[in-house]
Coordinates of C-alpha atoms and ligand atoms in Angstrom, one line a residue:
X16 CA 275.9 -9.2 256.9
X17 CA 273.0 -9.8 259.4
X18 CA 269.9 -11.9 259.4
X19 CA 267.1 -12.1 261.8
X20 CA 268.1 -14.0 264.7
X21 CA 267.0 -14.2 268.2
X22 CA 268.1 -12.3 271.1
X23 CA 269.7 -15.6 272.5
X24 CA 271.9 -16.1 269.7
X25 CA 272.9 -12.5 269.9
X26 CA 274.2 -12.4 273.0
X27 CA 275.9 -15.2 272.3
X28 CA 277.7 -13.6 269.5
X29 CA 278.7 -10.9 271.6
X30 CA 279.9 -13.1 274.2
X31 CA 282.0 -14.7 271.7
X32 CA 283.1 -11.5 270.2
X33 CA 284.5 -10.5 273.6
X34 CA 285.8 -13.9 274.4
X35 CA 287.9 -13.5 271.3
X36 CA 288.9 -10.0 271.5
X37 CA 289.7 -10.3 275.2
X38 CA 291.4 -13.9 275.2
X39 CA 292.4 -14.7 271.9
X40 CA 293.6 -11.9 270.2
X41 CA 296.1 -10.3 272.3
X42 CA 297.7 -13.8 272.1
X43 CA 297.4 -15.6 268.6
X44 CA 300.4 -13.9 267.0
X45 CA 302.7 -15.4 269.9
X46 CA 300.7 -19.0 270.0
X47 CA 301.3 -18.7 266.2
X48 CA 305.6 -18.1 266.6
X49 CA 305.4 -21.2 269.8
X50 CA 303.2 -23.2 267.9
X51 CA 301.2 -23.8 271.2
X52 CA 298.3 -22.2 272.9
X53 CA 298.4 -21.2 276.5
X54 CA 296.6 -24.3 277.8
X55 CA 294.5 -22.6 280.7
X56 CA 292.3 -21.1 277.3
X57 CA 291.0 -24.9 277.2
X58 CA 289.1 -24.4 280.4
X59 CA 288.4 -21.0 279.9
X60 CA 286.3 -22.1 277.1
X61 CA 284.5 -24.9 278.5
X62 CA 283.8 -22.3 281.5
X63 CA 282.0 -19.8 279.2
X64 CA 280.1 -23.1 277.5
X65 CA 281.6 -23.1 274.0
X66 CA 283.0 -26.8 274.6
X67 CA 279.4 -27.7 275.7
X68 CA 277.5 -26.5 272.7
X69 CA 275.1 -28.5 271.8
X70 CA 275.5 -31.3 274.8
X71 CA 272.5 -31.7 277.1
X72 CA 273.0 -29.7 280.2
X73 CA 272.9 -33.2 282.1
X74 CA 276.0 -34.0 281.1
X75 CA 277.8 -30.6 281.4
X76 CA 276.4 -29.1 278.2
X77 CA 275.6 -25.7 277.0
X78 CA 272.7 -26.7 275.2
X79 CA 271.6 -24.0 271.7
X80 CA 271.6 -25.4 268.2
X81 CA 273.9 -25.3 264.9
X82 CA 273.2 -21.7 264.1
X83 CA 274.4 -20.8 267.8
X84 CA 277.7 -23.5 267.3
X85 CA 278.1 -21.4 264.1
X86 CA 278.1 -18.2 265.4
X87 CA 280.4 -19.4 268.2
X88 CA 283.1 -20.3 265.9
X89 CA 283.1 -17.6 263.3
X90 CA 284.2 -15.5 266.3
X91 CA 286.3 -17.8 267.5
X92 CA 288.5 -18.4 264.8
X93 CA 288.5 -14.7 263.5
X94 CA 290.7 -14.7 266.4
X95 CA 292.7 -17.9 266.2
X96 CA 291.3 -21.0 263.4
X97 CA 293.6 -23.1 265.8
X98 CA 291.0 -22.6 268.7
X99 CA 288.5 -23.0 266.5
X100 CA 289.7 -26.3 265.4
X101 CA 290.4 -27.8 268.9
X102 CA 286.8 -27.2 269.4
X103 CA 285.4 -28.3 266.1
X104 CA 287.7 -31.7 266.8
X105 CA 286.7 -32.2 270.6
X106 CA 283.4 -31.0 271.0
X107 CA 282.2 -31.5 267.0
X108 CA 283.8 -34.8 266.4
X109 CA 284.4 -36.4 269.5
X110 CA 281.8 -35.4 272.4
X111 CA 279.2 -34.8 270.1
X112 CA 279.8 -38.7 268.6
X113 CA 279.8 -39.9 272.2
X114 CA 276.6 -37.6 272.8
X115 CA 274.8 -39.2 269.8
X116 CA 276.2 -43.1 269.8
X117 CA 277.6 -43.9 273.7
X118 CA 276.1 -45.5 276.4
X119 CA 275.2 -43.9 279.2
X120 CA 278.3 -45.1 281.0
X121 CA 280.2 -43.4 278.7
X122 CA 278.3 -40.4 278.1
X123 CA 278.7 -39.9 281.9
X124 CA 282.7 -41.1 281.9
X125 CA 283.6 -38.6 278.9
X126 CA 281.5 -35.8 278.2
X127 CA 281.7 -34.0 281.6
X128 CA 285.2 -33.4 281.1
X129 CA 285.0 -32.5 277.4
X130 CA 282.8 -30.0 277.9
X131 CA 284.2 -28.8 280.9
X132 CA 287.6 -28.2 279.0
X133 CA 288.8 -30.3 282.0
X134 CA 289.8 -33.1 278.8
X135 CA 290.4 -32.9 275.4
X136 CA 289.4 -35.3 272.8
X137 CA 290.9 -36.1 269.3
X138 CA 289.3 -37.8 266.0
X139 CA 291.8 -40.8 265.0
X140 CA 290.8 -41.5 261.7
X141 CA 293.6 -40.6 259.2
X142 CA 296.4 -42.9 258.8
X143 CA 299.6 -42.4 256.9
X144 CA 298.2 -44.9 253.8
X145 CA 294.5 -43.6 254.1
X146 CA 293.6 -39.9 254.0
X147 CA 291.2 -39.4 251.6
X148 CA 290.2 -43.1 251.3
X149 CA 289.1 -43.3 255.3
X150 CA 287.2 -46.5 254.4
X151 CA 290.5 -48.7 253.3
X152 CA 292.1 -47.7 256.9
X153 CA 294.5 -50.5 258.3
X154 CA 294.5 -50.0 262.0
X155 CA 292.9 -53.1 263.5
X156 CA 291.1 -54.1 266.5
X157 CA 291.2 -58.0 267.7
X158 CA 288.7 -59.1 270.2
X159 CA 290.3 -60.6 273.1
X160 CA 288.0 -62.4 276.3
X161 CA 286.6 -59.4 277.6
X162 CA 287.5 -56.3 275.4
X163 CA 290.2 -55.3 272.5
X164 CA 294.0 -55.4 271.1
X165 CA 294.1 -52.0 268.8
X166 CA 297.6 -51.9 266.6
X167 CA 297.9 -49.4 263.7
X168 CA 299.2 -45.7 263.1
X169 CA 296.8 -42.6 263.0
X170 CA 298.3 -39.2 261.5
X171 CA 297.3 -35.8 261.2
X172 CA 295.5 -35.9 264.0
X173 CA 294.4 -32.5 265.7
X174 CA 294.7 -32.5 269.8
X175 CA 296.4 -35.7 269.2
X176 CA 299.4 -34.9 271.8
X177 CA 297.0 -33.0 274.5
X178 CA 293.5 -35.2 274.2
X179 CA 292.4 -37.6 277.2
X180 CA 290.6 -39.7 274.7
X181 CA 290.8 -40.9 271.4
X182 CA 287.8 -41.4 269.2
X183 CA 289.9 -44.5 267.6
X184 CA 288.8 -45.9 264.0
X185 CA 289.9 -49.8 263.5
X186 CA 289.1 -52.5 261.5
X187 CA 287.0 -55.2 263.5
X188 CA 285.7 -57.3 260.2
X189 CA 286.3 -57.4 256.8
X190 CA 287.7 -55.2 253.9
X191 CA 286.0 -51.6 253.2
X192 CA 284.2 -49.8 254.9
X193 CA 281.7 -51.8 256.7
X194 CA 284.4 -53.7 258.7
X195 CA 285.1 -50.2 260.6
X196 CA 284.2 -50.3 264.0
X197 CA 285.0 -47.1 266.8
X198 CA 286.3 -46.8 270.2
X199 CA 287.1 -44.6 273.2
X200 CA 290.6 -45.0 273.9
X201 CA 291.9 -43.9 276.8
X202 CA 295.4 -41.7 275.9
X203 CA 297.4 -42.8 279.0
X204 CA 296.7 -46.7 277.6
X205 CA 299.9 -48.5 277.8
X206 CA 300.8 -49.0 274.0
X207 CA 299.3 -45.3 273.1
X208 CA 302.2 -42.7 271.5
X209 CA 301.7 -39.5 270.3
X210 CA 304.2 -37.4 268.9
X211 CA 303.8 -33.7 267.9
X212 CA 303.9 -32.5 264.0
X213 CA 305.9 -29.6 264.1
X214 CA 306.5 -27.2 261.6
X215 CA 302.8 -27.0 260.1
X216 CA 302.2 -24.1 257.4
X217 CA 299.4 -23.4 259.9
X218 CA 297.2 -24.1 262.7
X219 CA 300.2 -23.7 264.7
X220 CA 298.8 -23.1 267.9
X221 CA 297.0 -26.6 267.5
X222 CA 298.7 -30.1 268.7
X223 CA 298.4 -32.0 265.8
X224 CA 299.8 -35.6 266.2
X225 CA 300.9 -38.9 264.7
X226 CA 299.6 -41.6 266.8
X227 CA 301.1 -45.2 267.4
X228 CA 298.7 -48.2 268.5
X229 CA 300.6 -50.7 270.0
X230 CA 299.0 -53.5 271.8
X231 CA 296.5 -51.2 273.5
X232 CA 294.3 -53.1 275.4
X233 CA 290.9 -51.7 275.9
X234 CA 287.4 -53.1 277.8
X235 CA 284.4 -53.7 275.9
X236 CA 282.8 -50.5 277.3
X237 CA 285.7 -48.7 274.8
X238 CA 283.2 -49.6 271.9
X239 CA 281.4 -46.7 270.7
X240 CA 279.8 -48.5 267.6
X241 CA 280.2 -51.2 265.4
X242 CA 278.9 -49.2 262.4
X243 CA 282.7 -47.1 262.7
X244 CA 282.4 -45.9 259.4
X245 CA 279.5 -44.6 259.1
X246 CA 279.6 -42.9 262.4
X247 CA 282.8 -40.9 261.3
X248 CA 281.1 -40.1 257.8
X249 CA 278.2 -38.3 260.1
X250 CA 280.5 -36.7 262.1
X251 CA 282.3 -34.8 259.4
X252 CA 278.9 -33.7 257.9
X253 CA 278.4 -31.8 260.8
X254 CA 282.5 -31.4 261.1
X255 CA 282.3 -29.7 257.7
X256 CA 279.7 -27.0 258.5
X257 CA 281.9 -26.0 261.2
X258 CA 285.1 -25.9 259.4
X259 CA 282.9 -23.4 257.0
X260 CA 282.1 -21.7 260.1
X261 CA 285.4 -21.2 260.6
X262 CA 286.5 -20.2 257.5
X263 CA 283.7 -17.4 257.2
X264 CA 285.1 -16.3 260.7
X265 CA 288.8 -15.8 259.3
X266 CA 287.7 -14.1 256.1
X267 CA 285.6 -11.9 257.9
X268 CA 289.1 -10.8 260.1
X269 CA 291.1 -10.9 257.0
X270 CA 288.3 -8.8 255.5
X271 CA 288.2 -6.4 258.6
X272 CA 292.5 -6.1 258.8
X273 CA 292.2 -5.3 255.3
X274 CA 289.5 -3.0 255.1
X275 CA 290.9 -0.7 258.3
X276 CA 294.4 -0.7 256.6
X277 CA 293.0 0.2 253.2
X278 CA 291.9 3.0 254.5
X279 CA 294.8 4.4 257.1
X280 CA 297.4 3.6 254.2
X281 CA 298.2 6.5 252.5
X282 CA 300.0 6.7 248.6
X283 CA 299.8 9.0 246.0
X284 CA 298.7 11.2 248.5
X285 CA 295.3 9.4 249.8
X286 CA 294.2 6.4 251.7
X287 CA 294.8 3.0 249.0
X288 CA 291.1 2.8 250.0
X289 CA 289.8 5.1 247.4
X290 CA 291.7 3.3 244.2
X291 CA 289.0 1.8 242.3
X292 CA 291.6 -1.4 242.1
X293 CA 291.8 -1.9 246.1
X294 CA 288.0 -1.5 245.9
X295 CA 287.6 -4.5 243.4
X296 CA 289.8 -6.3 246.2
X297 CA 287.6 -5.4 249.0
X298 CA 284.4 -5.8 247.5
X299 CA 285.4 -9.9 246.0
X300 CA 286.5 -10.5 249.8
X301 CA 282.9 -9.2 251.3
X302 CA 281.2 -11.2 248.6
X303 CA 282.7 -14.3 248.9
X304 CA 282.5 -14.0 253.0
X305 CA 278.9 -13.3 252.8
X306 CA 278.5 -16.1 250.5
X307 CA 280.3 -18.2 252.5
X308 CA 278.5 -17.7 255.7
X309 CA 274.6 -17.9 253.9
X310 CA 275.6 -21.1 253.0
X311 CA 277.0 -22.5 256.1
X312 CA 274.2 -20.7 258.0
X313 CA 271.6 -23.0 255.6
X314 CA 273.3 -26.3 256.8
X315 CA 272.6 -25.2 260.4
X316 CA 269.3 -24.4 259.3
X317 CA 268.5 -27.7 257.5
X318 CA 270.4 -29.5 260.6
X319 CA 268.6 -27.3 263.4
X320 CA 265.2 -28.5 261.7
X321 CA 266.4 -32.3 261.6
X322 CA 265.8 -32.2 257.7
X323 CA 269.6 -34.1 255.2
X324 CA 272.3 -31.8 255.4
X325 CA 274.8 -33.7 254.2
X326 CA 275.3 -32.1 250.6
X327 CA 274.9 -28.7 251.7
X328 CA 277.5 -29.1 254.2
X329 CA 280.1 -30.4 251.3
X330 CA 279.0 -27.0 249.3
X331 CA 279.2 -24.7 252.6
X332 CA 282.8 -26.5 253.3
X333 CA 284.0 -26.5 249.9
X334 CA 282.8 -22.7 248.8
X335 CA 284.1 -21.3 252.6
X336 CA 287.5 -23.1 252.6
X337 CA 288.5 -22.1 249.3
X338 CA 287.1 -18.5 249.9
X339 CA 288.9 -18.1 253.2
X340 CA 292.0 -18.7 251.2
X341 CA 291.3 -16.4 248.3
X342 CA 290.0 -13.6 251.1
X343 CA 293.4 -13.9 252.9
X344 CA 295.1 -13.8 249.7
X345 CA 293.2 -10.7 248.8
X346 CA 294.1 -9.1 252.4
X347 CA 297.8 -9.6 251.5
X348 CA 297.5 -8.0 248.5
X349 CA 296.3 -5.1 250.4
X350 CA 298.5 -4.8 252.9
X351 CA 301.4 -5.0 250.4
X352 CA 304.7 -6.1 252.2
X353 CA 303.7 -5.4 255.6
X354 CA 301.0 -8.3 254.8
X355 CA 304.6 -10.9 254.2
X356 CA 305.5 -10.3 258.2
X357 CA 304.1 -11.9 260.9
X358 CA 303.6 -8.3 262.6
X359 CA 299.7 -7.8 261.3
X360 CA 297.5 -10.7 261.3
X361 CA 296.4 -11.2 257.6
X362 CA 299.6 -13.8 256.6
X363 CA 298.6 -16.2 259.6
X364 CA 294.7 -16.0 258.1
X365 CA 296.2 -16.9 255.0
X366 CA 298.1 -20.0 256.0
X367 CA 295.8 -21.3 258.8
X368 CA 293.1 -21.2 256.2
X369 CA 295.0 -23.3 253.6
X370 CA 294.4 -26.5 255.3
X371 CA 290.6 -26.2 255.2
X372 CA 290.9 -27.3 252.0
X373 CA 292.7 -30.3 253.1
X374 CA 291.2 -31.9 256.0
X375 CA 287.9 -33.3 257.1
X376 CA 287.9 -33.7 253.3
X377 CA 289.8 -32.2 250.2
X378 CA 287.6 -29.6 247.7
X379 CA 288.2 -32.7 245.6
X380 CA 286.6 -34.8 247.9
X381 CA 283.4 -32.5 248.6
X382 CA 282.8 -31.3 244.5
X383 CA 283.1 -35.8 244.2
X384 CA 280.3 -36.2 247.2
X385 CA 278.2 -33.2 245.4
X386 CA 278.3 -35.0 242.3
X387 CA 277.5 -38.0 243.6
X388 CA 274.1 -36.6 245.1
X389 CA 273.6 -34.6 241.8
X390 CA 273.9 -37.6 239.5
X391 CA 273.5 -40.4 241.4
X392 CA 277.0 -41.8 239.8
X393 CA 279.3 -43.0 242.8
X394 CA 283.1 -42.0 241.5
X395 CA 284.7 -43.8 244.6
X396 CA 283.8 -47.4 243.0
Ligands
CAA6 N1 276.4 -40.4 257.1 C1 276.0 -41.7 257.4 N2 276.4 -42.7 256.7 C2 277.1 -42.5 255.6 C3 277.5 -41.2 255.2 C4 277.1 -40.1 256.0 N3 277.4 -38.9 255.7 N4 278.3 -41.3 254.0 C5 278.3 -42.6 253.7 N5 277.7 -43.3 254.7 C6 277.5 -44.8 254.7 C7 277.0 -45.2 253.3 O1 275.6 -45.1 253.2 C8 277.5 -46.6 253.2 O2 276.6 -47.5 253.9 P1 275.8 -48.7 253.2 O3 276.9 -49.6 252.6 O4 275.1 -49.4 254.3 O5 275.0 -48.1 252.2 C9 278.8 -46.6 253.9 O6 278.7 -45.4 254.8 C10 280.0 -46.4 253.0 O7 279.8 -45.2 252.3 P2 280.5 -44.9 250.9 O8 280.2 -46.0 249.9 O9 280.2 -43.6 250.5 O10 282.0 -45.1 251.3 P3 283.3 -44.7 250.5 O11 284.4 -45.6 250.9 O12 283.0 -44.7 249.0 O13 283.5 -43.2 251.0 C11 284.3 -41.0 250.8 C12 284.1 -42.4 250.2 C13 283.0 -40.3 250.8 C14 285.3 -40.3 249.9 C15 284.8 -41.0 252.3 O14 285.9 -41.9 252.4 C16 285.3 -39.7 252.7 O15 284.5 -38.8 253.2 N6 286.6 -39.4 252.7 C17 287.1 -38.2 253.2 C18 287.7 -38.5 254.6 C19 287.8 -37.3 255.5 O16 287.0 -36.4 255.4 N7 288.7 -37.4 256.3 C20 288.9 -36.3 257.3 C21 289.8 -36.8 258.4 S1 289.3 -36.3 260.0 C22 290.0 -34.8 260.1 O17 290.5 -34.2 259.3 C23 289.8 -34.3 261.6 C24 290.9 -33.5 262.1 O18 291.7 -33.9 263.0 C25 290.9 -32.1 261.7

């Protein structure tokens, strides 16, 4: 599928096309087996500007809209959705967060090194009583002469174990979530643990982390916002269009795996390709791609021309997550048992995309906030 779009977001495109199929590829199935990246890929992609995208140049940024972060990660995670995620987390989240809400001491501390790859951050909002219910979260934040005690536990937490800072969510006032306040929390903090989740069904190249707040001290140049809550919440609308992003970018390589095998595999005497069955397979899997990307492409839109985007992006996240699971299902189907082994690429598609329907909030969550907007009846109360 192709729409207009200008020459500058073409050649990025292609520049993220051969990123991935120069950098990522070759390597996912082996990052996938040690559940780890090779961590030189970090710098590698805040050299070629993908950890900048978005940031003013000033402060190390690529600069280009949503519809150029977009395309960047569709290409990115056809290759890997775990190095699509640890930018999503510490450009989208983080360094875009600090871009929008800092100071201009911290801008100038943290987004240098964020979008240089030279740091990583990590979004510490999850804890293990409050997933889906972010504005109940327990971690708390005393104020002490001149700064903060933080105590509580984070979980699930994406670059959790590698991140330099930690876009920290704690309770500073009352119940709910108005008494949510964020900080910049500095990893190496005495008091700050974070141990590795291993054994994920997916994202395995990814650090994901449970995190332990223990007495960390922190300055009152660690506050991001007082308004925590409502700061995280605008996050993850822009988080979820590029969670879609990514799921449109692994159903397009589940599509593409499928599609070349459909057509080399032989039975019966001719390629799989030409029974009208496999068709029906291949043709649901370009639909709901295509489908998936127009409407993650109309939040960028919507966001590039500074108009709500916030219900789109809970359609785009929902309708992409759970077709990038279908696809990938799809792709196995095709490949038959060769899809079951590790050896070709759609089984990893299938399990890295199952989460998307977890995190940065369930389908549940998303159909819940579309209803919301639809009826104007809040469910969460
Ligand atoms: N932008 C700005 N402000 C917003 C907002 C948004 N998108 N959404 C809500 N707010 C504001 C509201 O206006 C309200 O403010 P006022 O009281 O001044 O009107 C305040 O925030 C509270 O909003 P709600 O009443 O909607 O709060 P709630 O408790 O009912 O929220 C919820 C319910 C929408 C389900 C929310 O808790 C939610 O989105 N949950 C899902 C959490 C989630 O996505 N977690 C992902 C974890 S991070 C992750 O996965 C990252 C990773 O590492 C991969």
């Amino acid at each position: 599928m192709d729409l207009t779009l200008s020459d500058e977001h073409r050649q990025l495109r292609e520049l993220a096309r051969r990123f991935t199929d120069e950098r990522i590829v070759p390597h996912a199935t082996r990052w996938d087996r040690d559940e780890a990246i090779d961590r030189d890929l970090v710098p590698a992609l805040g050299q070629v500007g993908f950890l900048g995208l978005g940031i003013d140049e000033t402060y190390g940024g690529s600069g280009g809209d949503n519809l150029a972060y977009c395309l960047v990660l569709e290409e990115i995670a056809r290759g890997d959705s775990a190095v699509r995620g640890i930018i999503s987390v510490s450009l989208g989240l983080v360094a875009k967060s600090i871009a929008k809400h800092g100071t201009e001491e911290q801008k100038q501390r943290w987004l240098p090194g964020l979008t240089a790859g030279a740091e990583l951050g990590c979004f510490a909002l999850t804890e293990p009583g409050t997933g889906s219910d972010a504005g109940s979260l327990a971690t708390k934040a005393t104020k002490t002469g001149n700064g903060w005690v933080i105590n509580g536990r984070k979980v699930f937490i994406t670059n959790g174990t590698w991140a330099d800072v930690a876009l920290v969510f704690a309770r500073t006032g009352g119940p709910g979530p108005k008494g949510v306040s964020a900080f910049l929390v500095p990893t190496g903090q005495e008091g700050f643990t974070a141990t590795e989740i291993k054994g994920k069904l997916g994202m395995r190249g990814q650090a994901t982390a449970e995190i332990t707040l223990d007495d960390v001290h922190v300055g009152d140049d660690a506050l991001l916002s007082e308004e925590g809550f409502k700061l995280a919440m605008g996050a993850l609308d822009k988080g979820r269009m590029s969670v879609a992003a990514g799921c449109v970018g692994a159903a397009r390589g589940a599509l593409e795996a499928a599609l070349a095998y459909a057509k080399e595999r032989e039975q019966f005497g001719k390629p799989i390709a030409a029974f009208q069955l496999v068709q029906e397979l291949l043709a649901d899997m370009a639909v709901e791609t295509d489908a998936a990307r127009l409407l993650t492409w109309r939040v960028a839109d919507l966001a590039d021309r500074n108009l709500p985007f916030g219900t789109e992006a809970s359609m785009a996240k929902l309708f992409a997550s759970e077709a990038a699971v279908k696809v990938a299902n799809n792709a196995i189907q095709v490949f038959g048992g060769y899809g079951y082994i590790d050896e070709y690429p759609v089984g990893k598609y299938l399990r890295d995309a199952r989460v998307t329907t977890l995190y940065e909030g369930t389908s549940q969550i998303q159909k819940l906030l579309i209803g919301r907007a639809l009826t104007g009846i809040n469910a969460f109360v």
